[in-house]
Amino acid sequence: MEFKPADANALMYITPRPDIVFTEGRGMWLTDHNGKAYLDFMQGWAVNCLGHSPQCIVDALTTQAKKLINPSPAFYNQPMLEFANLLTENSCFDRVFFANSGAEANEGAIKLARKWGKQHKNGAFEIITFDHSFHGRTLATMSASGKPGWDTIFAPQVAGFPKADLNDIASVEKCINANTVAVMLEPVQGEGGVLPASPEFMQALRALTKKHQILLIVDEVQTGVGRCGELFAYQLSDIEPDIMTLAKGIGGGVPLAALLCKEEVACFVPGDQGGTYCGNPLMTAVGTAVLKELLSPGFMPAVREKSAYLSSQLNALSDQFGLDGERGAGLLRALKLGSDIGPQLVEAARNMNPLGLLLNSPRPDLLRFMPALNVTIAEIDQMIALLAELIRQVKSGEAV
Ligand SMILES: *Cc1c(COP(=O)(O)O)cnc(C)c1O
């Protein structure tokens, strides 16, 4: 196809985009309108957990589309029932509400906690969240987020989201008062720069929330569904939260999200929650296909093996170029660059020829890696080789 920048004038300008149009994707690879191939370590922001257009998703979509696309959320459908049961059988949760995006699932979690607070805590409604957290782009989830500047763009904010510091239990304790109903966090802050909550902190949070009889909500939109080396990241710290949200990886690329909770917390009554597309069979059939793939023998051990390998290769790269090391959990990792060359590296990587490389820099001194969970060792090696050459060029001033 042909593409001129003016062809995009009908779109609202919400983010600067490069002058390329992606036309095809397969596994870890994307192809643009000029036929150039890119090794994709972003995967739609940790969304394509099985890579681009995996066979199991193509099959689930085509099979289901021929049968039934949407009977309405007022009726049961078979994929919705099957997927809800698969999720409760493989997590500590008892009840599921399906949604279409991470922000929508988090809105549901906030509503569920406030409803529970009405019933059990005298109308307590405050949910403690964290600096640098990211929970979505609706008004309430922007207010819950700890992104610098987000408190003023669409002021006034939704009230009731005091902020604490990650891995600082005293800062959480300080925020607790009679109005507190829950604490909500990402087990690893993704957009904030791949900052893991320590297992000790997660355990201390669980103890603290139990002591004060308030809820613990994990936003696993980015960390869940195998991303961190376990099916869900809360399992890394051996705790059981009261509420969890999932999106991104759960749909392997299609819009699907879920709000899960323990039986004691499932206090919605008819009229409280819903949505036209919530639980539609086309998307929930994909969710089942994705989760079954992750549950197949050997899949998660292989994710852990590749995580360890990516971590060791990033550390080696850091040693080679005198960078600041790496961090993360599972296949959600960051390379600490030690200087603000992240955006320059992202741009140079994409513009490289003949093969491009897609990377993400959530902070200028950081690169984030979120490959498909079935990335191969050879693809990791290829990425590391391309990145090494780029860092060499940028450090030597050859690349601009
Ligand atoms: C991406 C993300 C969201 C928002 O999900 P959307 O599907 O974009 O609404 C919420 N929380 C976390 C932790 C995320 O990474």
Tab-separated table of C-alpha atoms and ligand atoms in Angstrom:
chain	number	residue	atom	x	y	z
A	1	MET	CA	0.000	0.000	0.000
A	2	GLU	CA	0.918	3.691	-0.322
A	3	PHE	CA	1.063	5.960	2.706
A	4	LYS	CA	1.385	9.758	3.035
A	5	PRO	CA	1.282	11.431	6.477
A	6	ALA	CA	-1.808	13.411	5.366
A	7	ASP	CA	-3.701	10.099	5.102
A	8	ALA	CA	-3.821	10.185	8.922
A	9	ASN	CA	-5.508	13.586	9.184
A	10	ALA	CA	-8.908	12.046	9.887
A	11	LEU	CA	-7.555	10.573	13.124
A	12	MET	CA	-7.466	12.516	16.375
A	13	TYR	CA	-3.899	13.273	17.314
A	14	ILE	CA	-3.352	11.360	20.543
A	15	THR	CA	0.235	10.184	20.151
A	16	PRO	CA	3.122	10.867	17.757
A	17	ARG	CA	3.290	7.936	15.338
A	18	PRO	CA	6.075	7.104	12.873
A	19	ASP	CA	5.251	7.278	9.155
A	20	ILE	CA	4.773	3.560	8.758
A	21	VAL	CA	1.698	1.348	8.587
A	22	PHE	CA	1.889	-2.177	9.882
A	23	THR	CA	0.228	-4.633	7.558
A	24	GLU	CA	1.084	-8.102	8.866
A	25	GLY	CA	2.296	-9.854	11.983
A	26	ARG	CA	3.474	-13.372	12.757
A	27	GLY	CA	4.939	-14.430	16.096
A	28	MET	CA	7.688	-12.017	17.141
A	29	TRP	CA	7.698	-10.267	13.739
A	30	LEU	CA	5.789	-7.361	12.180
A	31	THR	CA	5.876	-6.184	8.549
A	32	ASP	CA	5.221	-2.605	7.444
A	33	HIS	CA	3.686	-1.235	4.208
A	34	ASN	CA	7.118	-1.145	2.556
A	35	GLY	CA	7.724	-4.810	3.296
A	36	LYS	CA	10.306	-4.114	6.001
A	37	ALA	CA	10.334	-6.611	8.906
A	38	TYR	CA	10.644	-5.650	12.574
A	39	LEU	CA	11.544	-7.837	15.539
A	40	ASP	CA	8.848	-6.853	18.041
A	41	PHE	CA	9.819	-6.737	21.727
A	42	MET	CA	6.781	-4.540	22.566
A	43	GLN	CA	4.026	-6.863	21.347
A	44	GLY	CA	1.327	-4.194	21.588
A	45	TRP	CA	2.428	-3.334	25.140
A	46	ALA	CA	2.625	-6.862	26.550
A	47	VAL	CA	-0.679	-7.694	24.910
A	48	ASN	CA	0.234	-10.389	22.389
A	49	CYS	CA	1.344	-12.995	24.910
A	50	LEU	CA	1.505	-15.651	22.169
A	51	GLY	CA	2.930	-13.309	19.525
A	52	HIS	CA	1.179	-11.858	16.486
A	53	SER	CA	-1.757	-13.823	15.040
A	54	PRO	CA	-1.096	-17.184	16.726
A	55	GLN	CA	-2.958	-20.129	15.197
A	56	CYS	CA	-4.983	-20.837	18.360
A	57	ILE	CA	-6.463	-17.304	18.330
A	58	VAL	CA	-7.154	-17.382	14.586
A	59	ASP	CA	-8.931	-20.717	15.081
A	60	ALA	CA	-10.915	-19.547	18.135
A	61	LEU	CA	-12.069	-16.390	16.326
A	62	THR	CA	-13.039	-18.048	13.063
A	63	THR	CA	-14.777	-21.012	14.709
A	64	GLN	CA	-16.707	-18.807	17.144
A	65	ALA	CA	-17.549	-16.114	14.561
A	66	LYS	CA	-19.283	-18.742	12.463
A	67	LYS	CA	-21.315	-19.948	15.476
A	68	LEU	CA	-22.305	-16.896	17.522
A	69	ILE	CA	-20.810	-13.411	17.933
A	70	ASN	CA	-22.997	-11.717	20.536
A	71	PRO	CA	-26.335	-12.885	21.961
A	72	SER	CA	-26.248	-9.903	24.450
A	73	PRO	CA	-24.867	-9.819	27.989
A	74	ALA	CA	-28.375	-10.511	29.295
A	75	PHE	CA	-27.927	-14.188	28.317
A	76	TYR	CA	-25.381	-16.886	29.101
A	77	ASN	CA	-23.161	-18.102	26.297
A	78	GLN	CA	-20.966	-21.185	26.295
A	79	PRO	CA	-17.487	-19.543	25.894
A	80	MET	CA	-18.282	-17.096	28.740
A	81	LEU	CA	-19.142	-19.971	31.084
A	82	GLU	CA	-16.148	-22.057	30.058
A	83	PHE	CA	-13.667	-19.203	30.459
A	84	ALA	CA	-15.020	-18.064	33.838
A	85	ASN	CA	-14.658	-21.603	35.167
A	86	LEU	CA	-11.148	-21.939	33.739
A	87	LEU	CA	-10.111	-18.711	35.500
A	88	THR	CA	-11.567	-19.633	38.902
A	89	GLU	CA	-10.103	-23.168	38.704
A	90	ASN	CA	-6.634	-21.737	38.107
A	91	SER	CA	-6.619	-18.803	40.552
A	92	CYS	CA	-7.594	-18.105	44.171
A	93	PHE	CA	-10.761	-16.299	43.039
A	94	ASP	CA	-14.387	-17.470	42.936
A	95	ARG	CA	-16.235	-14.979	40.725
A	96	VAL	CA	-15.503	-13.279	37.408
A	97	PHE	CA	-16.922	-10.275	35.553
A	98	PHE	CA	-15.705	-9.872	31.964
A	99	ALA	CA	-14.891	-6.438	30.536
A	100	ASN	CA	-13.214	-5.042	27.406
A	101	SER	CA	-10.174	-3.131	28.656
A	102	GLY	CA	-7.905	-2.839	31.648
A	103	ALA	CA	-9.303	0.542	32.610
A	104	GLU	CA	-12.851	-0.831	32.517
A	105	ALA	CA	-11.887	-3.817	34.689
A	106	ASN	CA	-10.202	-1.438	37.167
A	107	GLU	CA	-13.287	0.812	37.227
A	108	GLY	CA	-15.210	-2.343	38.132
A	109	ALA	CA	-12.727	-3.134	40.915
A	110	ILE	CA	-13.108	0.382	42.316
A	111	LYS	CA	-16.909	0.122	42.208
A	112	LEU	CA	-16.842	-3.323	43.812
A	113	ALA	CA	-14.613	-2.095	46.667
A	114	ARG	CA	-16.813	0.974	47.242
A	115	LYS	CA	-19.951	-1.200	47.276
A	116	TRP	CA	-18.302	-3.549	49.769
A	117	GLY	CA	-17.309	-0.511	51.862
A	118	LYS	CA	-20.920	0.624	51.889
A	119	GLN	CA	-22.037	-2.760	53.138
A	120	HIS	CA	-19.242	-3.609	55.562
A	121	LYS	CA	-17.286	-0.459	56.447
A	122	ASN	CA	-19.840	2.316	57.076
A	123	GLY	CA	-19.460	3.762	53.588
A	124	ALA	CA	-15.657	3.783	53.566
A	125	PHE	CA	-14.556	4.562	49.997
A	126	GLU	CA	-10.889	5.559	49.909
A	127	ILE	CA	-8.561	3.288	47.963
A	128	ILE	CA	-4.867	3.732	48.670
A	129	THR	CA	-2.820	3.611	45.448
A	130	PHE	CA	0.845	4.312	44.676
A	131	ASP	CA	3.070	6.985	43.234
A	132	HIS	CA	4.076	6.167	39.635
A	133	SER	CA	1.272	3.602	39.327
A	134	PHE	CA	-0.821	3.243	36.162
A	135	HIS	CA	-4.393	1.988	36.238
A	136	GLY	CA	-5.912	3.296	32.991
A	137	ARG	CA	-7.317	6.335	31.201
A	138	THR	CA	-10.888	6.731	32.423
A	139	LEU	CA	-11.462	9.556	34.922
A	140	ALA	CA	-11.489	7.282	37.989
A	141	THR	CA	-8.523	5.161	36.883
A	142	MET	CA	-6.533	8.289	35.972
A	143	SER	CA	-7.275	9.558	39.471
A	144	ALA	CA	-6.154	6.232	40.924
A	145	SER	CA	-2.922	6.414	38.885
A	146	GLY	CA	0.176	8.051	40.336
A	147	LYS	CA	1.458	9.442	37.040
A	148	PRO	CA	2.990	12.888	37.430
A	149	GLY	CA	0.668	15.559	35.959
A	150	TRP	CA	-2.400	13.365	35.753
A	151	ASP	CA	-3.976	15.108	38.733
A	152	THR	CA	-4.418	18.333	36.738
A	153	ILE	CA	-5.095	17.497	33.036
A	154	PHE	CA	-8.791	16.743	33.485
A	155	ALA	CA	-9.342	18.294	36.913
A	156	PRO	CA	-11.237	17.869	39.109
A	157	GLN	CA	-10.149	14.311	39.819
A	158	VAL	CA	-12.350	11.573	41.178
A	159	ALA	CA	-11.779	11.844	44.936
A	160	GLY	CA	-10.594	9.096	47.242
A	161	PHE	CA	-7.215	7.845	46.003
A	162	PRO	CA	-4.498	8.800	48.533
A	163	LYS	CA	-1.009	7.856	47.329
A	164	ALA	CA	1.625	5.792	49.137
A	165	ASP	CA	5.162	4.762	48.122
A	166	LEU	CA	5.827	1.327	46.654
A	167	ASN	CA	7.812	-1.014	48.936
A	168	ASP	CA	7.295	1.330	51.906
A	169	ILE	CA	4.734	-0.237	54.229
A	170	ALA	CA	4.872	2.682	56.699
A	171	SER	CA	3.733	5.039	53.915
A	172	VAL	CA	0.666	2.821	53.387
A	173	GLU	CA	-0.100	2.618	57.093
A	174	LYS	CA	-0.008	6.423	57.289
A	175	CYS	CA	-2.808	6.669	54.678
A	176	ILE	CA	-5.202	4.327	56.513
A	177	ASN	CA	-8.159	5.937	58.283
A	178	ALA	CA	-11.840	5.227	58.904
A	179	ASN	CA	-12.641	5.998	55.239
A	180	THR	CA	-10.170	3.453	53.851
A	181	VAL	CA	-11.719	0.499	52.047
A	182	ALA	CA	-8.831	-0.962	50.029
A	183	VAL	CA	-5.252	-0.842	48.811
A	184	MET	CA	-4.721	-1.266	45.060
A	185	LEU	CA	-1.396	-1.897	43.326
A	186	GLU	CA	0.387	-3.415	40.360
A	187	PRO	CA	2.632	-6.291	41.566
A	188	VAL	CA	5.181	-4.849	39.140
A	189	GLN	CA	4.682	-1.205	38.137
A	190	GLY	CA	4.822	-1.504	34.355
A	191	GLU	CA	4.386	1.999	32.912
A	192	GLY	CA	6.188	3.391	35.971
A	193	GLY	CA	9.385	1.706	34.784
A	194	VAL	CA	9.166	-2.021	35.608
A	195	LEU	CA	9.414	-1.592	39.384
A	196	PRO	CA	8.569	-4.822	41.238
A	197	ALA	CA	6.852	-4.768	44.619
A	198	SER	CA	9.016	-7.062	46.764
A	199	PRO	CA	7.469	-10.316	48.051
A	200	GLU	CA	8.099	-9.016	51.594
A	201	PHE	CA	6.139	-5.851	50.776
A	202	MET	CA	3.254	-7.829	49.237
A	203	GLN	CA	3.133	-10.046	52.337
A	204	ALA	CA	3.265	-7.022	54.657
A	205	LEU	CA	0.437	-5.413	52.638
A	206	ARG	CA	-1.661	-8.549	52.965
A	207	ALA	CA	-1.079	-8.620	56.743
A	208	LEU	CA	-1.803	-4.893	57.094
A	209	THR	CA	-5.013	-5.015	55.029
A	210	LYS	CA	-6.208	-8.062	57.016
A	211	LYS	CA	-5.459	-6.285	60.294
A	212	HIS	CA	-7.529	-3.259	59.253
A	213	GLN	CA	-10.173	-5.397	57.516
A	214	ILE	CA	-9.747	-3.665	54.199
A	215	LEU	CA	-9.412	-5.165	50.723
A	216	LEU	CA	-6.269	-5.876	48.733
A	217	ILE	CA	-6.704	-5.299	44.994
A	218	VAL	CA	-4.031	-6.356	42.495
A	219	ASP	CA	-4.063	-4.719	39.072
A	220	GLU	CA	-2.563	-7.544	37.024
A	221	VAL	CA	-3.510	-6.018	33.680
A	222	GLN	CA	0.174	-6.103	32.675
A	223	THR	CA	1.670	-8.643	35.121
A	224	GLY	CA	-0.969	-11.369	34.852
A	225	VAL	CA	-1.447	-14.265	32.441
A	226	GLY	CA	2.079	-15.675	32.570
A	227	ARG	CA	3.965	-12.421	32.054
A	228	CYS	CA	5.917	-12.610	35.322
A	229	GLY	CA	6.751	-16.328	35.223
A	230	GLU	CA	3.673	-17.539	37.134
A	231	LEU	CA	0.115	-17.544	35.824
A	232	PHE	CA	-0.527	-14.501	38.069
A	233	ALA	CA	2.088	-12.299	39.723
A	234	TYR	CA	0.436	-12.420	43.177
A	235	GLN	CA	1.545	-16.076	43.248
A	236	LEU	CA	5.179	-14.922	43.315
A	237	SER	CA	4.682	-13.677	46.878
A	238	ASP	CA	2.458	-16.478	48.144
A	239	ILE	CA	-0.480	-14.282	49.071
A	240	GLU	CA	-4.161	-14.269	48.138
A	241	PRO	CA	-5.601	-10.864	47.237
A	242	ASP	CA	-9.348	-10.149	47.479
A	243	ILE	CA	-9.728	-8.674	43.995
A	244	MET	CA	-7.691	-8.963	40.776
A	245	THR	CA	-8.023	-7.347	37.372
A	246	LEU	CA	-6.701	-8.799	34.111
A	247	ALA	CA	-6.511	-7.433	30.554
A	248	LYS	CA	-3.676	-7.155	27.998
A	249	GLY	CA	-2.316	-10.743	27.802
A	250	ILE	CA	-5.638	-12.363	28.670
A	251	GLY	CA	-6.928	-11.699	25.150
A	252	GLY	CA	-3.653	-12.315	23.332
A	253	GLY	CA	-4.335	-9.113	21.349
A	254	VAL	CA	-8.128	-8.840	21.267
A	255	PRO	CA	-10.095	-6.559	23.615
A	256	LEU	CA	-10.816	-8.703	26.658
A	257	ALA	CA	-10.483	-8.019	30.384
A	258	ALA	CA	-11.662	-9.551	33.625
A	259	LEU	CA	-12.458	-8.526	37.183
A	260	LEU	CA	-12.087	-11.404	39.641
A	261	CYS	CA	-12.881	-11.589	43.351
A	262	LYS	CA	-13.326	-13.831	46.344
A	263	GLU	CA	-16.846	-15.004	47.151
A	264	GLU	CA	-17.036	-12.781	50.288
A	265	VAL	CA	-16.403	-9.684	48.167
A	266	ALA	CA	-18.790	-10.504	45.299
A	267	CYS	CA	-21.404	-7.943	46.417
A	268	PHE	CA	-22.691	-6.573	43.094
A	269	VAL	CA	-26.433	-6.950	42.635
A	270	PRO	CA	-28.324	-6.606	39.326
A	271	GLY	CA	-28.049	-3.033	38.087
A	272	ASP	CA	-24.615	-2.334	39.633
A	273	GLN	CA	-22.394	-3.493	36.801
A	274	GLY	CA	-22.605	-4.464	33.145
A	275	GLY	CA	-21.683	-3.524	29.598
A	276	THR	CA	-22.928	-4.246	26.098
A	277	TYR	CA	-19.901	-6.337	25.097
A	278	CYS	CA	-19.089	-7.810	28.513
A	279	GLY	CA	-18.599	-11.566	28.257
A	280	ASN	CA	-19.299	-11.771	24.533
A	281	PRO	CA	-18.506	-15.236	23.152
A	282	LEU	CA	-16.136	-14.048	20.401
A	283	MET	CA	-13.653	-12.610	22.911
A	284	THR	CA	-14.127	-15.103	25.747
A	285	ALA	CA	-13.500	-17.951	23.280
A	286	VAL	CA	-10.120	-16.324	22.626
A	287	GLY	CA	-9.454	-16.039	26.374
A	288	THR	CA	-9.978	-19.762	26.795
A	289	ALA	CA	-7.695	-20.548	23.845
A	290	VAL	CA	-4.937	-18.327	25.296
A	291	LEU	CA	-5.166	-19.667	28.840
A	292	LYS	CA	-5.242	-23.296	27.648
A	293	GLU	CA	-2.013	-22.648	25.754
A	294	LEU	CA	-0.371	-21.262	28.911
A	295	LEU	CA	-1.638	-24.249	30.928
A	296	SER	CA	-0.257	-26.784	28.445
A	297	PRO	CA	2.605	-28.930	29.805
A	298	GLY	CA	5.969	-27.213	29.702
A	299	PHE	CA	4.719	-23.762	28.686
A	300	MET	CA	5.280	-21.890	31.975
A	301	PRO	CA	8.622	-23.621	32.762
A	302	ALA	CA	9.783	-22.463	29.306
A	303	VAL	CA	8.668	-18.887	30.126
A	304	ARG	CA	10.800	-18.998	33.284
A	305	GLU	CA	13.785	-20.378	31.362
A	306	LYS	CA	13.561	-17.635	28.746
A	307	SER	CA	13.092	-14.997	31.461
A	308	ALA	CA	16.317	-16.097	33.141
A	309	TYR	CA	18.080	-16.091	29.779
A	310	LEU	CA	16.835	-12.601	28.819
A	311	SER	CA	17.848	-11.330	32.261
A	312	SER	CA	21.378	-12.775	31.945
A	313	GLN	CA	21.810	-11.398	28.416
A	314	LEU	CA	20.658	-7.920	29.484
A	315	ASN	CA	23.102	-8.040	32.388
A	316	ALA	CA	25.892	-9.039	30.017
A	317	LEU	CA	24.975	-6.113	27.756
A	318	SER	CA	25.014	-3.818	30.768
A	319	ASP	CA	28.503	-5.051	31.747
A	320	GLN	CA	29.765	-4.686	28.182
A	321	PHE	CA	28.690	-1.029	27.889
A	322	GLY	CA	28.947	0.081	31.521
A	323	LEU	CA	25.170	0.484	31.947
A	324	ASP	CA	23.191	0.258	35.203
A	325	GLY	CA	21.991	-3.368	35.152
A	326	GLU	CA	18.484	-4.701	34.655
A	327	ARG	CA	15.368	-5.536	36.664
A	328	GLY	CA	11.918	-7.039	36.311
A	329	ALA	CA	9.939	-10.221	36.743
A	330	GLY	CA	9.580	-12.990	34.180
A	331	LEU	CA	9.326	-11.589	30.658
A	332	LEU	CA	8.584	-8.050	31.849
A	333	ARG	CA	12.084	-6.610	32.109
A	334	ALA	CA	13.922	-3.309	31.909
A	335	LEU	CA	17.491	-2.395	31.021
A	336	LYS	CA	18.766	0.535	33.084
A	337	LEU	CA	20.723	2.693	30.662
A	338	GLY	CA	22.414	5.002	33.157
A	339	SER	CA	21.692	8.016	30.911
A	340	ASP	CA	18.694	9.401	29.002
A	341	ILE	CA	19.393	7.645	25.689
A	342	GLY	CA	16.173	5.547	25.750
A	343	PRO	CA	14.095	7.550	23.245
A	344	GLN	CA	17.087	7.839	20.880
A	345	LEU	CA	17.635	4.066	21.034
A	346	VAL	CA	13.933	3.359	20.384
A	347	GLU	CA	13.979	5.560	17.288
A	348	ALA	CA	17.298	4.247	15.973
A	349	ALA	CA	16.166	0.648	16.566
A	350	ARG	CA	12.998	1.155	14.537
A	351	ASN	CA	14.874	2.903	11.712
A	352	MET	CA	17.581	0.256	11.468
A	353	ASN	CA	17.944	-1.567	8.122
A	354	PRO	CA	17.319	-4.070	6.708
A	355	LEU	CA	15.624	-5.294	9.920
A	356	GLY	CA	13.991	-2.974	12.421
A	357	LEU	CA	13.651	-3.592	16.134
A	358	LEU	CA	10.676	-2.411	18.222
A	359	LEU	CA	11.506	-1.398	21.779
A	360	ASN	CA	9.825	0.800	24.380
A	361	SER	CA	11.272	3.400	26.727
A	362	PRO	CA	8.814	4.111	29.566
A	363	ARG	CA	11.407	6.434	31.126
A	364	PRO	CA	14.259	8.116	29.231
A	365	ASP	CA	16.904	6.116	31.128
A	366	LEU	CA	15.166	2.778	30.646
A	367	LEU	CA	14.260	0.256	27.938
A	368	ARG	CA	11.358	-2.099	28.604
A	369	PHE	CA	11.125	-5.600	27.096
A	370	MET	CA	7.803	-7.438	26.861
A	371	PRO	CA	8.221	-10.130	24.194
A	372	ALA	CA	5.687	-12.829	23.413
A	373	LEU	CA	5.818	-15.493	26.143
A	374	ASN	CA	6.778	-18.027	23.462
A	375	VAL	CA	9.731	-15.957	22.196
A	376	THR	CA	12.643	-18.201	21.232
A	377	ILE	CA	16.211	-18.101	22.564
A	378	ALA	CA	17.317	-17.344	18.987
A	379	GLU	CA	15.010	-14.296	18.870
A	380	ILE	CA	16.379	-13.062	22.208
A	381	ASP	CA	19.926	-13.500	20.843
A	382	GLN	CA	18.981	-11.605	17.682
A	383	MET	CA	17.495	-8.718	19.682
A	384	ILE	CA	20.556	-8.534	21.959
A	385	ALA	CA	22.913	-8.465	18.946
A	386	LEU	CA	20.915	-5.676	17.266
A	387	LEU	CA	20.703	-3.709	20.517
A	388	ALA	CA	24.435	-4.094	21.214
A	389	GLU	CA	25.246	-2.595	17.816
A	390	LEU	CA	22.795	0.280	18.455
A	391	ILE	CA	24.164	1.090	21.888
A	392	ARG	CA	27.662	1.075	20.399
A	393	GLN	CA	26.545	3.516	17.681
A	394	VAL	CA	24.688	5.816	20.070
A	395	LYS	CA	27.526	5.818	22.614
A	396	SER	CA	30.114	6.543	19.896
A	397	GLY	CA	27.978	9.328	18.413
A	398	GLU	CA	27.553	7.504	15.068
A	399	ALA	CA	23.767	7.338	15.394
A	400	VAL	CA	21.667	10.500	15.654
B	1	LIG	C1	-2.314	-1.080	30.349
B	1	LIG	C2	-2.696	-1.033	31.776
B	1	LIG	C3	-3.970	-0.598	32.189
B	1	LIG	C4	-5.004	-0.064	31.216
B	1	LIG	O1	-5.443	-1.050	30.367
B	1	LIG	P1	-6.270	-0.613	29.042
B	1	LIG	O2	-6.677	-1.926	28.435
B	1	LIG	O3	-5.342	0.175	28.201
B	1	LIG	O4	-7.427	0.174	29.520
B	1	LIG	C5	-4.275	-0.663	33.528
B	1	LIG	N1	-3.386	-1.105	34.435
B	1	LIG	C6	-2.162	-1.524	34.082
B	1	LIG	C7	-1.235	-2.032	35.126
B	1	LIG	C8	-1.758	-1.483	32.738
B	1	LIG	O5	-0.532	-1.866	32.388
